[in-house]
Coordinates of C-alpha atoms and ligand atoms in Angstrom, one line a residue:
X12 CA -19.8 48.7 15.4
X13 CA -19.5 47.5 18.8
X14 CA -20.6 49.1 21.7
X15 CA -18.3 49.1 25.2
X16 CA -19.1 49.3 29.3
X17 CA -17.4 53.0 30.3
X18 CA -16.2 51.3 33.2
X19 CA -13.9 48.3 31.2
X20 CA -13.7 50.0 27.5
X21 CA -13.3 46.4 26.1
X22 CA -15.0 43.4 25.3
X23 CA -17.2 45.1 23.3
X24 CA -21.3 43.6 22.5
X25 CA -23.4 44.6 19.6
X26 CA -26.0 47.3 19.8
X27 CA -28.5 44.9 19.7
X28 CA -26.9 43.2 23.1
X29 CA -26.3 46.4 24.7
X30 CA -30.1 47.5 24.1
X31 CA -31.4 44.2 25.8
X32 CA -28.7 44.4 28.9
X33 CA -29.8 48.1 29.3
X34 CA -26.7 48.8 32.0
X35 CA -23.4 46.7 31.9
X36 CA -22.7 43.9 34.1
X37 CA -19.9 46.6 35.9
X38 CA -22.1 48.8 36.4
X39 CA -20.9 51.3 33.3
X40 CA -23.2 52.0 30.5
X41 CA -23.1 51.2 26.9
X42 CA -21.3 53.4 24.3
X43 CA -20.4 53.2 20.9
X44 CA -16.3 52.4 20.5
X45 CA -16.3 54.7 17.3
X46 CA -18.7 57.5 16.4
X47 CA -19.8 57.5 13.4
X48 CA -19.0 60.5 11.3
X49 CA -21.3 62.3 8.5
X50 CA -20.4 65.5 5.8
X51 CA -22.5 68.2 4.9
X52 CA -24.3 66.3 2.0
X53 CA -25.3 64.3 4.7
X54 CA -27.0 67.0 6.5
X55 CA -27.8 68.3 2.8
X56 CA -29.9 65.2 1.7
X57 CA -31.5 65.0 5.3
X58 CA -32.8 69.0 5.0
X59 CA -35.1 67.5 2.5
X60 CA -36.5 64.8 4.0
X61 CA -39.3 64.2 6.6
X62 CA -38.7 63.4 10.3
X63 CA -39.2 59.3 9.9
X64 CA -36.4 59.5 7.5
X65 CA -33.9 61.6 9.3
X66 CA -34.4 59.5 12.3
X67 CA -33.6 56.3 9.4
X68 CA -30.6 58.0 8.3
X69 CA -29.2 58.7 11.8
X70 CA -30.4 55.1 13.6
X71 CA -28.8 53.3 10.7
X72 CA -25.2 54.9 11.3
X73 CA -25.7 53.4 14.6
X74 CA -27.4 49.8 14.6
X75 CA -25.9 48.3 11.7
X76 CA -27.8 45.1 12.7
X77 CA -30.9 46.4 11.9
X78 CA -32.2 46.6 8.0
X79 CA -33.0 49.6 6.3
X80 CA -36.5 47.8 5.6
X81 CA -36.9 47.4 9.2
X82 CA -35.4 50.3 10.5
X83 CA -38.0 52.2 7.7
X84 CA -41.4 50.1 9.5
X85 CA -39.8 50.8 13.5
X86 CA -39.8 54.5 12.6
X87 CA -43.2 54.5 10.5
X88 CA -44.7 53.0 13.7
X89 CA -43.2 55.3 16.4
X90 CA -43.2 58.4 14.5
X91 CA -46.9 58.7 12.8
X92 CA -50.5 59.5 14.1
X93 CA -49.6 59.1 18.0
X94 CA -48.1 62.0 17.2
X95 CA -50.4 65.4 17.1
X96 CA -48.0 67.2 14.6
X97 CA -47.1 66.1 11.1
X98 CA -43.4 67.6 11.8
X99 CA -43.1 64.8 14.7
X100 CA -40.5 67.4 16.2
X101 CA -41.0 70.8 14.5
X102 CA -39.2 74.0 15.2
X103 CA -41.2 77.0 16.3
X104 CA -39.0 80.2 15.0
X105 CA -40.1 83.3 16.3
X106 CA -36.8 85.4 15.3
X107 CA -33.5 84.9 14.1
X108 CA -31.9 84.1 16.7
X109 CA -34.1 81.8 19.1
X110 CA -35.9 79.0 17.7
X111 CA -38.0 76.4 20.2
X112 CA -37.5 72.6 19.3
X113 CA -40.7 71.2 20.3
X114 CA -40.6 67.7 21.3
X115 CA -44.1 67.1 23.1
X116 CA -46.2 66.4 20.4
X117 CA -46.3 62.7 21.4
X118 CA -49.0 60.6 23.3
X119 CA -47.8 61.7 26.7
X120 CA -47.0 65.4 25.9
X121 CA -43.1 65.6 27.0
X122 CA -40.1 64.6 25.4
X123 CA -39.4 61.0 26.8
X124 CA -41.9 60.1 23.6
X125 CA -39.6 61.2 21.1
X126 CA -37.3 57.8 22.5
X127 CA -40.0 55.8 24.8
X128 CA -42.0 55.4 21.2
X129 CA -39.4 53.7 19.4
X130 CA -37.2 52.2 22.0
X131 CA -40.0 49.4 22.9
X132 CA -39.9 48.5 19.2
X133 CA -36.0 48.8 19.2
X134 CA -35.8 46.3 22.3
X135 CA -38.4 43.6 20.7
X136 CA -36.2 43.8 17.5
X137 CA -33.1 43.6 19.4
X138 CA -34.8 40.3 21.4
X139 CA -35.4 38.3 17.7
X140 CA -32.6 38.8 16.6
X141 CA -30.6 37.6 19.8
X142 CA -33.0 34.3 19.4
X143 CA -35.0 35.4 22.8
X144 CA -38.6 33.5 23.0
X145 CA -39.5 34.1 25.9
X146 CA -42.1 37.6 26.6
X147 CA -40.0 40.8 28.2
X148 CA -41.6 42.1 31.0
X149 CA -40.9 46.0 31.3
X150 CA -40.3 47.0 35.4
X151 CA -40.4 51.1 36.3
X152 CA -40.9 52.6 39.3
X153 CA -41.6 56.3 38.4
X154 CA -42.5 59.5 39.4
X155 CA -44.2 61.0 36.9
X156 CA -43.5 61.4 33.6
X157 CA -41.3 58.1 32.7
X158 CA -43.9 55.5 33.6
X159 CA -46.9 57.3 31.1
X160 CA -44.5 57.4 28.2
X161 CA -43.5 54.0 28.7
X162 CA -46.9 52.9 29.4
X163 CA -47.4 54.4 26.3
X164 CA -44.5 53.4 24.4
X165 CA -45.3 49.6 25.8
X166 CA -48.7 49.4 25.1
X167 CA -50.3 46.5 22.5
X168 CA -45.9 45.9 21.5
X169 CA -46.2 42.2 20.8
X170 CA -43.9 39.9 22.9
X171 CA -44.0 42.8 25.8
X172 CA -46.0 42.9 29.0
X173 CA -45.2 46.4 31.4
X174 CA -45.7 47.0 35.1
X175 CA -45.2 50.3 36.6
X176 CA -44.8 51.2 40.4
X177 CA -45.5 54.9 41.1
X178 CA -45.6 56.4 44.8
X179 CA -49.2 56.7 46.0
X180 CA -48.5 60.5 47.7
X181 CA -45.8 61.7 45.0
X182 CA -47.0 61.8 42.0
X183 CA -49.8 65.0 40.8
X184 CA -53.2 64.5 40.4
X185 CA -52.6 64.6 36.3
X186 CA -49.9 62.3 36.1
X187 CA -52.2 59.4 38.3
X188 CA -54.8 59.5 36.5
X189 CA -52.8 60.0 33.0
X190 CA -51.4 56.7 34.5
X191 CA -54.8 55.3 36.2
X192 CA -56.2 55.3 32.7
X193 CA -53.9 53.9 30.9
X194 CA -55.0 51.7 27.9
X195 CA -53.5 48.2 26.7
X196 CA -53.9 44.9 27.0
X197 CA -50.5 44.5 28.1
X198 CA -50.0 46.9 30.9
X199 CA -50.3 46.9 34.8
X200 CA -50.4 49.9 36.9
X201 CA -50.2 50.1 40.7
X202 CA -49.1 52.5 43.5
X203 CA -47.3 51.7 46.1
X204 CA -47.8 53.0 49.7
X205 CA -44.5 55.2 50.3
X206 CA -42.6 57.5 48.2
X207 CA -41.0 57.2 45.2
X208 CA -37.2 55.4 47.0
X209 CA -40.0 52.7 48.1
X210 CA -41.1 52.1 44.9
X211 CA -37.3 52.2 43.3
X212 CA -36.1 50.4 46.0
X213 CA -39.0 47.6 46.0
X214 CA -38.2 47.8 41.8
X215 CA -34.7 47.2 42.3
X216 CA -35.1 44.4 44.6
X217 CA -37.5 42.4 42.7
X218 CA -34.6 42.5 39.8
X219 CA -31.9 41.3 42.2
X220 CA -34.4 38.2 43.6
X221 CA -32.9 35.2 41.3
X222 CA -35.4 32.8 43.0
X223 CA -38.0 34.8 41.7
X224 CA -36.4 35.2 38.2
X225 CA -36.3 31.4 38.2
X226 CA -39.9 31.5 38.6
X227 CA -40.7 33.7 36.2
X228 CA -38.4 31.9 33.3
X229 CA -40.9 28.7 33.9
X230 CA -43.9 31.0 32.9
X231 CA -41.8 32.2 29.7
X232 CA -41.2 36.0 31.0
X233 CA -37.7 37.5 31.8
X234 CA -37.7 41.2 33.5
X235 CA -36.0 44.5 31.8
X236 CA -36.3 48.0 32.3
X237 CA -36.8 50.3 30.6
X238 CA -34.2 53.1 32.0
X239 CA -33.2 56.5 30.7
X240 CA -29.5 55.1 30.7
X241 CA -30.3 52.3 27.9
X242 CA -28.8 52.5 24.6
X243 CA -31.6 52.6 22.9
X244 CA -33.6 55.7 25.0
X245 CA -30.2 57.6 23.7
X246 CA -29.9 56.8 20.0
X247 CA -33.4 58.2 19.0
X248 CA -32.4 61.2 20.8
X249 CA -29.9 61.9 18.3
X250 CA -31.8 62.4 15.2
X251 CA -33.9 65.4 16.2
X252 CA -30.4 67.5 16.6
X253 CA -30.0 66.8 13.2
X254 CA -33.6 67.3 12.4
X255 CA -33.8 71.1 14.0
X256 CA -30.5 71.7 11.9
X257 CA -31.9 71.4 8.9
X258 CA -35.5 73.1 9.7
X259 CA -33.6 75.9 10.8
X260 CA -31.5 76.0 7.6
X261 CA -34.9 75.5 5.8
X262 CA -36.7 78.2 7.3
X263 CA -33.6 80.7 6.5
X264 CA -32.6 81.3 9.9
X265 CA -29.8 79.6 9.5
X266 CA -26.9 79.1 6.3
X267 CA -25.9 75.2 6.2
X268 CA -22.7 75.0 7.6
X269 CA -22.8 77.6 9.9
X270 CA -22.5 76.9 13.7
X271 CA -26.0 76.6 15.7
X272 CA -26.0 76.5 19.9
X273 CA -28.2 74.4 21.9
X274 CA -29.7 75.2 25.2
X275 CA -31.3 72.1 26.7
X276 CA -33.3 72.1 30.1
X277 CA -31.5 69.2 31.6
X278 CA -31.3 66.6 34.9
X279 CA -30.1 63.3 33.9
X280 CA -28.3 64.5 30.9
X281 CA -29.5 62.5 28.4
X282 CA -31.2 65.1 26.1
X283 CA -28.3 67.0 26.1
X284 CA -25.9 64.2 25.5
X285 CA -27.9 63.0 22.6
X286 CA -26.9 66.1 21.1
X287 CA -23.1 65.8 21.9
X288 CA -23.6 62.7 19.9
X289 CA -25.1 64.6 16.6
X290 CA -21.5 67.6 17.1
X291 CA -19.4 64.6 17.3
X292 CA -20.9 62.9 14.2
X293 CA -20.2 66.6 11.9
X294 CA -23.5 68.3 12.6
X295 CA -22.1 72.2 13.2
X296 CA -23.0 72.9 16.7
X297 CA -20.9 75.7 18.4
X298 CA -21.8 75.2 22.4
X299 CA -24.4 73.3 24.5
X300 CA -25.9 75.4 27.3
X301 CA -26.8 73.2 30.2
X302 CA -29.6 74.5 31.8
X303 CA -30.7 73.3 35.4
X304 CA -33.2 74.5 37.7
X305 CA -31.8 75.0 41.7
X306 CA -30.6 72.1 41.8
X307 CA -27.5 72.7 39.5
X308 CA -24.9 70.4 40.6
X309 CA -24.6 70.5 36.7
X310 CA -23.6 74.4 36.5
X311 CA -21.2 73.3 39.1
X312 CA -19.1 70.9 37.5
X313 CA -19.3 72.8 34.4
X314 CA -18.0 75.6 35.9
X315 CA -15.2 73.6 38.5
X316 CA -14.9 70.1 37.3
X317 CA -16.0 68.6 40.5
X318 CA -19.5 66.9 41.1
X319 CA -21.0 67.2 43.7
X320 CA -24.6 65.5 45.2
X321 CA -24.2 66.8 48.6
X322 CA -26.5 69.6 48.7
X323 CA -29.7 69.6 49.6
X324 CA -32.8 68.2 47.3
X325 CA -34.8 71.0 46.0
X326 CA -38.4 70.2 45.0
X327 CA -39.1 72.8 41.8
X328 CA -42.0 73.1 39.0
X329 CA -39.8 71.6 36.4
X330 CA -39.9 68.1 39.1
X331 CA -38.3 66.3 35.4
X332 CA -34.8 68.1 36.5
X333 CA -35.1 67.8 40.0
X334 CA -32.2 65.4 39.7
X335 CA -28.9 65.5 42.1
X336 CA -27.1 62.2 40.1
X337 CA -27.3 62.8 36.1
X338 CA -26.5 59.2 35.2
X339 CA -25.7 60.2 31.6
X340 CA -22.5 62.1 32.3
X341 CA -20.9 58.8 32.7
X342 CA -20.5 58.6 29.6
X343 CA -19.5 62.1 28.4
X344 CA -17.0 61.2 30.8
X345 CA -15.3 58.0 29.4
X346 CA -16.0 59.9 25.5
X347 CA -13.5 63.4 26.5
X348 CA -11.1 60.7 28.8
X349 CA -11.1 57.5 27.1
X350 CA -10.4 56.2 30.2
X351 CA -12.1 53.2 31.7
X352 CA -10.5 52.9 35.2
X353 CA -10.5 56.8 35.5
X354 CA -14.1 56.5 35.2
X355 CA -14.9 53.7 37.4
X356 CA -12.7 55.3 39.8
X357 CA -15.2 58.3 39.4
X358 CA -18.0 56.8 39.9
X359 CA -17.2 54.7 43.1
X360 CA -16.7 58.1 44.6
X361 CA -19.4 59.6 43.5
X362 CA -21.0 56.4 45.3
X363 CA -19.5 56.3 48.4
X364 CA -18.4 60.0 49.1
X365 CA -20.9 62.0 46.6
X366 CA -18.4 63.5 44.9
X367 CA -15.8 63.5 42.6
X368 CA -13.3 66.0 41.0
X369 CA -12.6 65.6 36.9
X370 CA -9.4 66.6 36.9
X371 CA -8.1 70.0 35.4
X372 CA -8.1 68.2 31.7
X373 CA -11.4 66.7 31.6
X374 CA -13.2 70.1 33.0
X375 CA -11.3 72.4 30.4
X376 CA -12.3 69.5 27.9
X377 CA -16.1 70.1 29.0
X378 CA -15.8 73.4 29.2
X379 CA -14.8 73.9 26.0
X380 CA -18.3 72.4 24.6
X381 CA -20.4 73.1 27.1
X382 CA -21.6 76.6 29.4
X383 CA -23.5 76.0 32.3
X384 CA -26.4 77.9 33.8
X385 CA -29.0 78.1 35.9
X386 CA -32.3 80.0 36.9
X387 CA -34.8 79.8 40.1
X388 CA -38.1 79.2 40.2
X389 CA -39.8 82.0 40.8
X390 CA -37.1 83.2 37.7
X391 CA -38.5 80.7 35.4
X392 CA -41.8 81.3 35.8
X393 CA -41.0 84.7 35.1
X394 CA -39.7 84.0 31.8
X395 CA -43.0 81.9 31.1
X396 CA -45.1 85.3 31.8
X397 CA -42.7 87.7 29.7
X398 CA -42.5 85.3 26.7
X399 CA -45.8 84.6 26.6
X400 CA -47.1 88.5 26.7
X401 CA -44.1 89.6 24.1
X402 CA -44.1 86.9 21.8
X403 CA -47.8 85.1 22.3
X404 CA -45.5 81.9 22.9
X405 CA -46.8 79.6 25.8
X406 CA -43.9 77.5 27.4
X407 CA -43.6 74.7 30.0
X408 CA -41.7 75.2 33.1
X409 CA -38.9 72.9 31.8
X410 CA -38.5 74.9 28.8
X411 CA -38.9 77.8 31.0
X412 CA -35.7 77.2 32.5
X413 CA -33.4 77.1 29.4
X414 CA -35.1 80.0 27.8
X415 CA -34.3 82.1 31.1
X416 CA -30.9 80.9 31.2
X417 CA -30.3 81.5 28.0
X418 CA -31.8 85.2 27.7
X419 CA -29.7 85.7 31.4
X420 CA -26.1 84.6 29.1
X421 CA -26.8 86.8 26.5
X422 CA -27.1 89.9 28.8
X423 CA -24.0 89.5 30.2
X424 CA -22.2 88.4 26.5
X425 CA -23.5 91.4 25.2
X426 CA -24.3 89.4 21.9
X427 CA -26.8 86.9 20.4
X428 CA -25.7 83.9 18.6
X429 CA -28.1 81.5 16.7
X430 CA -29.6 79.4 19.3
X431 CA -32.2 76.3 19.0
X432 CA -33.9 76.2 22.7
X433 CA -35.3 72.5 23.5
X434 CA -38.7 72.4 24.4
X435 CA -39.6 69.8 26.4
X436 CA -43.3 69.2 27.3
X437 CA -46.5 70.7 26.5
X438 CA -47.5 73.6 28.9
X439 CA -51.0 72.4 29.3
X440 CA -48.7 68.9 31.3
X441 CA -47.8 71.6 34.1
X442 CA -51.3 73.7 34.0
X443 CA -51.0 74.9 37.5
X444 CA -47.6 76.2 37.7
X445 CA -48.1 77.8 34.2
X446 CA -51.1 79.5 34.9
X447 CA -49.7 80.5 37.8
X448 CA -46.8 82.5 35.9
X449 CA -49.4 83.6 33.7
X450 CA -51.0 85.8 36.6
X451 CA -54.4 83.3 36.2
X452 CA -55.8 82.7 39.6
X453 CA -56.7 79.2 39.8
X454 CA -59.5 77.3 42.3
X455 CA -58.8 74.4 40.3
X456 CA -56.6 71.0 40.0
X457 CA -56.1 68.3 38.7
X458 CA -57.4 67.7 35.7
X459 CA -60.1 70.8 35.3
X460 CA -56.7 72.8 35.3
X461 CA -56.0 71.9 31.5
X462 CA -59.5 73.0 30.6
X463 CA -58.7 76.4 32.4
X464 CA -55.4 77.1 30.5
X465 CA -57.2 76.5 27.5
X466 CA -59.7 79.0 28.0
X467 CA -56.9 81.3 29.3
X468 CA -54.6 81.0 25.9
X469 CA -57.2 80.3 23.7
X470 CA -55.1 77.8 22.9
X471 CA -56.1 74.1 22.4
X472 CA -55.3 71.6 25.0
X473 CA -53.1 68.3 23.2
X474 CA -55.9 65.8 23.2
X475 CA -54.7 63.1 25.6
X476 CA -54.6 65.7 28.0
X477 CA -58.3 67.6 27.4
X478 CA -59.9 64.1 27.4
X479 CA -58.3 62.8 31.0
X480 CA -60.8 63.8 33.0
X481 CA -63.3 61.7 31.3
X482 CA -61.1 58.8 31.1
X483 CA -62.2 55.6 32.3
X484 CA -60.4 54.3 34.9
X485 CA -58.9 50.9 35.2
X486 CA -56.0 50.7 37.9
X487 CA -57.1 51.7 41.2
X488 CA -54.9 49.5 43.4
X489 CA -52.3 50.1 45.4
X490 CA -49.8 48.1 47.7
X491 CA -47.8 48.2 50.6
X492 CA -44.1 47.9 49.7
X493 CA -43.8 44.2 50.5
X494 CA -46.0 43.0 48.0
X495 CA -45.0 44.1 45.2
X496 CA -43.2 41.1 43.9
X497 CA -46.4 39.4 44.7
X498 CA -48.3 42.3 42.4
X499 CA -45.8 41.4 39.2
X500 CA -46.3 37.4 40.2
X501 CA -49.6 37.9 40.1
X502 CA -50.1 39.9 36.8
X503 CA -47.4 37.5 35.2
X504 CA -49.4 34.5 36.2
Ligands
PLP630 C1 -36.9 64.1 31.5 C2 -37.2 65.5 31.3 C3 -36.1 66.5 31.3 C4 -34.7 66.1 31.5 O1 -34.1 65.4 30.5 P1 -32.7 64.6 30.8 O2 -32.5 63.8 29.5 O3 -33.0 63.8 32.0 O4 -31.7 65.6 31.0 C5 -36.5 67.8 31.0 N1 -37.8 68.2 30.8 C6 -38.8 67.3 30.8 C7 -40.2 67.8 30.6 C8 -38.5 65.9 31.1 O5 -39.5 65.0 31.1

């Protein structure tokens, strides 16, 4: 299977290729040419199987390079005790008609786990076999949630080295020191004075100087990222579609072979895409519900078929979908068109002017898969409060969202149809703003907060998060803008 740039739809690499390059050289990203198709015995044989295996079964339909053998040990290594529930990914069913998919039960407590634990094994695999000797050195500028998990995802891999740039103002007191403490003999953490568009900006620049890349070959070290818009960050998304399938076929909420919707909290709509993936493959899906927060350019162009970034840039408690460009749509995009120069053509207007208009075809083509919705604030944190005192279920504020806008489609349809709601990162990550909905008044931060919304719930805190406060630690240093390329020179002595 080859795998093809959205923006030229030829000259196609293998996955392997498309996993080190990340982006394409025009810009587009990486897709597969063909998807691959499964039957119901498929999704049969997977019902009774654990997660590691699913994720085998679905991975191998996709990187054909890789061995079952080695495809069995990547997913035995990302998938086991770093994760604080024997499921991996389980499904929380409360009735029959809403089930939660809960994908925080990784090291960092959100989703990104579920792909940034795997994908660092995926990209050292990928480098052997493409006769690489030299040691990849991970970039991110971040803020928040991306740099911990691949921090995390990073940490001890052999052959890697990570450095992550976060804005010394715009990140919460949580997420600095989850990233302050990080352990590893392999990683580097530093702020940078600025917000986060310094640190991308000083990020981007570093991978555009070829002097310094020159440099860096000499020492043995080439740089990669390790982007939401990468292969393979997408492919391990994939399995747990299937995987939430078959758990709600198994705990009889569900017949196999009847349709299931998905509402996924979304910004750069890779979550959601992954599941586009799993319908296109056979699994039964009958609609995605695209949930945003206030910024919904994605409602939007759902509901017209033109994007549109020019809006102002709302700052929300779910910050994960505080997005205005959702890269990922790209390639949804080139999948419904098939159209390479349509889709360059898009995106160079989305780049110059903000905006672009699908075209009657493509929107009636998204519409027919996908509803979009969204909920404010104040709206989702609502929903956190009402679930909570109904059902005794505690929710994020990211989860929050698609939970509100689903319960907000079903009043006006009138009906309930079987619906898996993505869950996307522990409540206890987003104390304040959850005990907040809860009615708890708070004097606390930081760190003390996950401490109070255990003794609030009565619930226990993920362990990662309980033991922060008494972390040591090791990266206190920050820089001003123009030094970071000095910062990775030095830490890649
Ligand atoms: C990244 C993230 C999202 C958005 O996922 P996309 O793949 O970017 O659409 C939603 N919730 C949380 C908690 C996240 O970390």
């Amino acid at each position: 299977m080859k795998y093809v740039s959205t923006r030229q739809g030829k000259d196609g690499v293998t996955a392997s290729q498309a996993i080190i390059r990340g982006i394409a050289p025009d810009g587009g990203l990486y897709v597969p040419e063909t998807i691959p198709a499964v039957d119901m015995d498929f999704i049969r044989r997977l019902a009774a199987m654990s997660y590691r295996q699913r994720a085998v079964e679905v991975l191998g339909l996709y990187l054909e390079e890789f061995s079952r053998e080695e495809l069995e040990a990547i997913a035995e290594a990302s998938y086991g005790d770093n994760f604080d529930h024997p499921a991996v990914a389980p499904l929380h069913v409360p009735d029959g008609d809403t089930a939660y998919l809960e994908l925080w039960h990784g090291p960092t407590s959100a989703f990104k786990d579920m792909a940034l634990q795997i994908m660092p094994r995926l990209l050292t695999a990928s480098l052997r076999k493409n006769g690489e000797q030299r040691t990849v050195s991970i970039l991110v500028a971040t803020s928040g949630d991306t740099g911990k998990a691949a921090l995390e995802g990073f940490r001890d891999v052999p052959g890697t080295r990570i450095m992550v740039f976060y804005p010394r103002d715009g990140v919460s007191q949580v997420q600095k020191l989850q990233m302050a403490t990080q352990e590893g003999n392999n990683v580097n953490v530093v702020a940078v004075e600025g917000n986060f568009d310094d640190a991308q900006t000083g990020v981007k620049r570093i991978f555009g100087d070829r002097d310094f890349e020159k440099v860096l070959d000499g020492r043995g070290y080439f740089l990669s990222s390790a982007n939401s818009i990468n292969w393979g960050r997408l492919v391990p998304q994939i399995a747990y579609y299937f995987s939430a399938y078959c758990d709600m076929v198994n705990a009889g909420a569900l017949k196999m072979g009847e349709k299931l919707d998905f509402c996924v909290p979304t910004g750069n709509f890779g979550n959601i895409l992954a599941g586009w993936y799993a319908k296109r493959m056979g699994l039964p899906v009958g609609r995605f519900l695209c949930a945003s927060n206030d910024n919904n350019v994605l409602t939007d162009f759902i509901a017209t078929g033109v994007y549109d970034k020019n809006r102002p840039f709302r700052l929300t408690s779910s910050p994960s979908m505080d997005i205005l460009v959702s890269s990922n749509l790209e390639r949804l995009l080139y999948c419904l068109s098939g159209d390479a120069d349509r889709v360059r053509d898009m995106m160079e207007k989305l780049s110059g002017q903000g905006r672009y208009d699908a075209g009657e075809d493509l929107r009636q083509a998204v519409q027919a898969e996908f509803t979009g919705g969204f909920c404010r604030d104040a709206d989702a944190k609502a929903e956190i409060g009402r679930v909570w005192r109904e059902q005794g279920y505690l929710m994020d504020t990211h989860t929050a969202v698609a939970s509100r806008v689903l319960r907000d489609l079903r009043e006006k349809e009138g009906a309930a149809r079987p619906t898996v709601v993505v869950s996307t990162a522990s409540p206890f990550k987003f104390g304040g703003a959850v005990l907040e909905a809860l009615g708890a008044v708070t004097g606390e931060t930081g760190p003390a907060l996950v401490d109070e919304l255990a003794a609030f719930t009565g619930l226990p805190a993920p362990k990662p998060l309980a033991g922060l406060g008494k972390k040591m630690v090791r990266f206190d240093k920050w820089v001003r803008k123009e030094d970071m390329e000095r910062a990775v020179s030095e830490f890649l002595a």
